[in-house]
């Protein structure tokens, strides 16, 4: 519902005609002004075309003809005499804008509000060209105004609360959601954060990374609708360059990516419009660059993009420019981010964001990366995000220690950590039992959608602990060990109905590697090491040589029969590991995979898991057989010698008996 009757729009270019269309659709009488009749005619025919499209898709309540009857194109500003609200979308030149406003100031009613759609010029400096600074405000639309759901409302230094309230009502009346920027800062909210993310993509490119990998990381790891480089090409490299140049002219320090932009502009690599930017465009019609998910995207740390965005968001909050909620809304509705930067931060961990910024600051010496004091303060108060129950927002958090196993509920997933770092997280009785309890706890909690398992210290898990050697003394005790200690966990995992993600942080040997066969997604640090050396001590790896060979790969035979070590990449070739990642990305990649897994609804996930389990469990009789073999081996002299030599750290002397 219109909140008054007449709206004036200055400029009938890309933004102006779109804004006029939005206002007319909402029921306002619209006065659209430009310098020439030709430009106005062009704007009007574009509005007509757009209204027809909206009609065809059933999005109009009235006919295009009725809507157009409210449109009054004019080259004469005097026709604005009765308008209640003016939106200026003239060319981005402060002299032109100031001239228009000062002229209008003498034409319109004293109650009329002036809004400017400027992207870069301070609102307050434009307001000074009028005698109504209290009735002057920023109203920043996104392109195209008809389709984009959000506007930024920016307060000038002297904007009154009443002007803000009327503008909020106006935004609502034209069907737009809004964010409020309480102080007149360059870039407002969305472009301030964009001003931190786009440069990082450009710098990664300048450092020699492939454009497709950078964009693949943004799209397929962070879930952005477009890669940053393809989006830069789309909007025009010159636009970004000019925005950066304006900032430098205003006295801001030259941003680190400035030289790259300048070089591209000098070389006429302006993006889609010049046929070449980061990508090359051969067809006359715009075709999106082909960006495919690939392994290289895992070598690029998503924090390169997210950490500077969070730092900027923290600055906006600390300076009381925007609320956390508006920051999130701005980036989600304005830029199509899957979640706002603060939610990313809470999920990835404010500590990780902080460490990353400090490292970048240290590496580059550029105060562009200096962590905002708000982040430091949050860390001092223990507010590090989901894993502490509170960061920028509040989260459900629960922690229980089950012997050496820590169970944490991280809002909607669980993290299970093996915590015997001094023993390389070896599986003693308490560890086996604690793991079974933790997995069962996660299973019973309806809110838990996925489970992460990892190890503390330099190992994921070194396998069975020699402390349990007393179990291997005779047949009866081996059977008892299996029934009492290992089977409860193996049974639980064999029938588990939620996705299990392993973060392999270091060595995974013996039983530690074998358990991976029962997990669904294995992320390994690139310096992790794997082996199933049980054969070397006169035993056998029961899970690996049965379920492992059948369900994962025949190639496991090589490692079972030789005890050879393998790297994370070799384990990936085997099919045991899914993603190999630099060590500093392990934790955030786990979060990323949980986020992806949560897109599958719980019942589907359960059905998928049941099906997978049914296939994996067809090898359980082979595991039974392997367990019987282990019982037999446990009675041999070679087995005893193997154990003894292992404890005494010497070469065993095997006799084949
Ligand atoms: P444009 O160049 O397409 O249109 C500007 C229009 O202003 C032209 O039609 C021009 O003839 C007219 N004009 C120039 N002097 C005038 C005057 N004295 N009186 C009346 N009209 C005059 O530019 P565009 O892209 O529509 O941008 C307009 C404003 O919106 C700029 O301030 C820009 O920063 C801002 N903006 C642009 C966005 C975009 O994606 N293009 C997004 C958000 C804001």
XYZ file of N, CA, C and O in Angstrom, residues 14 49 59 62 67 84 94 104 196 213 270 293 361 368 396 421 441-442 483 488 496 609 631 637 642:
100
model
N 20.048 2.906 -16.081
C 19.938 1.520 -15.596
C 19.112 1.438 -14.315
O 18.181 0.648 -14.215
N 8.756 -3.264 -21.512
C 9.252 -4.623 -21.780
C 9.259 -5.444 -20.484
O 8.789 -6.572 -20.438
N 3.409 -12.225 -12.132
C 3.834 -11.494 -10.928
C 3.158 -10.132 -10.765
O 3.479 -9.398 -9.844
N -1.862 -5.894 -11.364
C -2.610 -5.026 -12.286
C -2.039 -5.207 -13.692
O -0.936 -5.730 -13.862
N -0.572 0.194 -14.804
C 0.662 0.624 -14.112
C 1.305 1.780 -14.882
O 1.701 2.792 -14.301
N 6.079 13.766 -3.101
C 6.292 13.613 -1.659
C 7.671 13.042 -1.346
O 8.203 13.238 -0.259
N 29.282 13.825 -8.237
C 28.724 14.586 -7.124
C 28.291 15.985 -7.557
O 27.303 16.511 -7.041
N 16.090 21.232 -7.056
C 14.845 20.632 -6.557
C 14.409 21.247 -5.229
O 13.211 21.393 -4.961
N 36.075 -6.262 0.857
C 37.059 -7.119 1.530
C 37.157 -8.489 0.860
O 38.194 -9.138 0.923
N 39.836 -22.294 -10.223
C 39.944 -22.898 -8.883
C 39.445 -21.921 -7.813
O 38.804 -22.318 -6.843
N 38.259 -5.453 -19.400
C 37.202 -4.873 -18.562
C 36.136 -5.889 -18.175
O 35.161 -5.551 -17.523
N 33.631 -28.274 -9.990
C 34.275 -28.643 -8.720
C 35.547 -29.435 -9.026
O 35.555 -30.230 -9.971
N 48.245 -10.702 8.485
C 48.819 -9.414 8.887
C 50.331 -9.554 9.017
O 51.111 -8.732 8.532
N 45.501 -3.639 6.647
C 44.249 -4.081 6.046
C 43.742 -5.365 6.737
O 42.569 -5.633 6.800
N 23.221 -23.860 20.634
C 23.104 -24.934 21.632
C 24.435 -25.660 21.739
O 24.954 -26.122 20.723
N 46.305 -37.797 23.799
C 47.344 -37.333 22.881
C 48.710 -37.949 23.203
O 49.469 -38.304 22.303
N 25.179 -41.586 21.909
C 24.586 -40.335 22.399
C 24.190 -39.449 21.205
O 23.089 -38.884 21.172
N 25.064 -39.370 20.240
C 24.782 -38.553 19.046
C 23.602 -39.131 18.267
O 22.790 -38.400 17.700
N 34.080 -59.380 22.218
C 32.676 -59.204 22.647
C 32.487 -57.977 23.524
O 31.528 -57.231 23.364
N 30.925 -53.632 20.556
C 29.866 -52.608 20.729
C 30.043 -51.420 19.779
O 29.068 -50.946 19.189
N 24.773 -47.398 11.849
C 24.592 -45.983 12.181
C 23.753 -45.290 11.120
O 23.946 -45.500 9.929
N 21.927 -43.980 4.494
C 22.840 -44.705 5.381
C 22.441 -46.174 5.534
O 23.283 -47.069 5.516
N 41.886 -65.055 16.413
C 41.877 -65.934 17.583
C 42.929 -67.032 17.400
O 43.731 -67.318 18.292
N 53.266 -69.010 18.330
C 54.519 -68.515 18.906
C 54.925 -67.205 18.227
O 55.441 -66.289 18.856
N 56.012 -61.530 18.095
C 55.710 -60.221 17.481
C 55.388 -59.180 18.539
O 55.895 -58.058 18.526
